[in-house]
Coordinates of C-alpha atoms in Angstrom, one line a residue:
X1 CA 0.1 -0.2 0.3
X2 CA 1.7 2.9 -1.4
X3 CA 1.0 6.7 -1.6
X4 CA -2.3 7.6 -2.9
X5 CA -2.4 9.1 -6.6
X6 CA -0.8 12.8 -7.2
X7 CA -3.9 15.0 -7.7
X8 CA -4.5 16.0 -11.0
X9 CA -5.5 19.4 -10.5
X10 CA -1.8 19.9 -8.6
X11 CA 0.4 21.9 -11.1
X12 CA 4.1 21.5 -9.7
X13 CA 6.6 24.1 -11.5
X14 CA 10.3 24.4 -10.7
X15 CA 10.0 26.8 -7.4
X16 CA 6.4 27.2 -6.5
X17 CA 2.9 24.6 -6.5
X18 CA -0.6 25.6 -7.4
X19 CA -2.9 23.8 -5.8
X20 CA -7.2 24.3 -5.5
X21 CA -7.7 26.1 -1.9
X22 CA -10.1 24.1 0.0
X23 CA -9.5 25.1 3.4
X24 CA -9.6 28.3 5.7
X25 CA -6.2 27.4 6.4
X26 CA -5.4 27.5 2.8
X27 CA -7.2 31.2 2.3
X28 CA -5.2 32.7 4.9
X29 CA -4.2 35.2 2.9
X30 CA -3.7 38.9 4.3
X31 CA -2.7 40.6 0.9
X32 CA -4.8 42.8 -1.6
X33 CA -7.3 44.5 1.2
X34 CA -10.2 42.0 0.1
X35 CA -10.8 40.5 4.2
X36 CA -14.5 40.9 3.7
X37 CA -14.5 38.6 0.6
X38 CA -11.9 36.1 2.4
X39 CA -14.6 36.1 5.5
X40 CA -17.1 35.0 2.8
X41 CA -15.0 32.1 1.0
X42 CA -15.5 30.3 -1.0
X43 CA -18.7 31.8 -2.0
X44 CA -19.1 32.5 -5.6
X45 CA -15.8 30.8 -6.0
X46 CA -16.9 27.7 -4.8
X47 CA -16.4 25.1 -7.3
X48 CA -20.3 24.3 -6.4
X49 CA -21.1 27.9 -7.2
X50 CA -19.4 26.9 -10.8
X51 CA -16.0 28.8 -9.3
X52 CA -12.4 28.1 -8.5
X53 CA -9.7 29.5 -6.1
X54 CA -5.7 28.2 -6.7
X55 CA -3.3 29.0 -4.3
X56 CA 0.6 29.1 -5.5
X57 CA 3.1 28.1 -2.7
X58 CA 6.8 28.2 -2.5
X59 CA 8.7 25.3 -2.4
X60 CA 8.5 26.2 2.0
X61 CA 4.8 25.7 1.9
X62 CA 4.0 29.6 1.8
X63 CA 1.4 31.4 0.1
X64 CA 2.9 33.8 -2.9
X65 CA 0.0 34.2 -5.3
X66 CA -3.5 33.2 -6.2
X67 CA -5.9 33.5 -9.1
X68 CA -9.7 33.0 -8.9
X69 CA -12.4 32.0 -11.4
X70 CA -16.4 33.0 -11.0
X71 CA -19.8 32.2 -13.1
X72 CA -20.5 35.2 -15.0
X73 CA -24.1 35.2 -16.1
X74 CA -24.6 31.4 -16.3
X75 CA -24.2 31.2 -20.1
X76 CA -21.1 29.6 -20.5
X77 CA -19.3 32.6 -19.6
X78 CA -16.7 33.1 -16.5
X79 CA -15.1 35.7 -15.0
X80 CA -11.0 35.4 -13.8
X81 CA -10.4 37.6 -10.2
X82 CA -8.4 38.2 -7.9
X83 CA -4.9 37.4 -10.1
X84 CA -2.3 38.4 -7.2
X85 CA 1.9 37.4 -7.1
X86 CA 3.4 38.4 -3.8
X87 CA 6.9 39.9 -4.5
X88 CA 8.3 36.6 -3.0
X89 CA 6.5 34.7 -6.5
X90 CA 7.5 37.8 -9.0
X91 CA 10.2 37.2 -11.9
X92 CA 9.2 33.5 -11.4
X93 CA 6.7 33.2 -14.5
X94 CA 3.8 32.5 -11.8
X95 CA 1.6 35.1 -13.0
X96 CA 1.2 33.2 -16.6
X97 CA 1.3 30.1 -15.0
X98 CA -1.7 30.9 -12.5
X99 CA -3.3 32.7 -15.6
X100 CA -2.8 29.2 -17.7
X101 CA -4.2 27.3 -14.6
X102 CA -7.2 29.0 -14.5
X103 CA -8.1 29.1 -18.2
X104 CA -7.3 25.3 -17.7
X105 CA -9.6 25.3 -14.9
X106 CA -12.4 27.3 -16.7
X107 CA -12.1 25.0 -20.0
X108 CA -12.5 21.9 -18.2
X109 CA -15.4 23.1 -16.3
X110 CA -17.2 23.9 -19.6
X111 CA -16.6 27.4 -19.7
X112 CA -16.6 28.9 -23.3
X113 CA -15.6 32.5 -22.7
X114 CA -13.5 34.1 -19.9
X115 CA -13.6 37.8 -19.2
X116 CA -11.5 39.8 -16.6
X117 CA -11.1 43.6 -15.8
X118 CA -7.8 45.5 -14.9
X119 CA -6.3 48.9 -14.7
X120 CA -4.7 50.6 -17.3
X121 CA -1.6 51.0 -15.0
X122 CA -1.2 47.1 -14.6
X123 CA 0.9 47.2 -17.9
X124 CA 2.5 44.0 -16.7
X125 CA -0.9 42.1 -16.8
X126 CA -2.4 43.6 -19.4
X127 CA 1.0 42.4 -21.6
X128 CA 0.5 38.9 -20.0
X129 CA -3.4 39.0 -20.8
X130 CA -2.4 40.0 -24.5
X131 CA -0.1 37.5 -24.9
X132 CA -2.5 34.5 -23.8
X133 CA -5.0 35.5 -26.3
X134 CA -7.0 38.1 -24.0
X135 CA -8.6 40.9 -26.6
X136 CA -10.3 44.1 -25.2
X137 CA -14.1 43.8 -25.2
X138 CA -16.8 46.2 -23.9
X139 CA -17.6 47.0 -20.6
X140 CA -19.6 44.1 -18.9
X141 CA -20.8 45.9 -15.7
X142 CA -20.5 49.5 -14.8
X143 CA -17.5 50.8 -12.4
X144 CA -16.9 54.0 -10.9
X145 CA -12.7 53.3 -11.5
X146 CA -12.0 55.3 -14.8
X147 CA -10.0 53.7 -17.2
X148 CA -10.6 50.1 -16.2
X149 CA -10.3 47.7 -19.0
X150 CA -12.2 44.8 -19.9
X151 CA -10.8 41.9 -21.9
X152 CA -12.6 38.5 -23.2
X153 CA -10.9 35.4 -24.1
X154 CA -12.6 32.4 -25.9
X155 CA -11.8 28.9 -24.4

């Protein structure tokens, strides 16, 4: 009786691992000022609601990044949310790995379209999204933040 088979959702990369976040301990993240949302997790990001939260950890087990997915309008469309890479995870390709991992989750969940929003000051993120096939689209919600950019990708 050996070890259990590896979880296929776990993505191991040289300097970090990306896994689904399922417990409150996994979600003990203090960055990005979204404590209220954290208290309600998994909420709209739960697999039962058509969502997912992925957490990246360093080789030492420290959280260094995350990304989430939620259903949007229930018509085969989802939204990528909360992409964040902590300073300790920057320069490792973690942002790209997180985006690719959540795109894979969305595709496997039978979503056909992924949307996201970001600010024009997020130049590295905008460049990454463009390289991964996201294109600008019309606003899909009203925002009080001037200059918000809306992107979409067919999956």
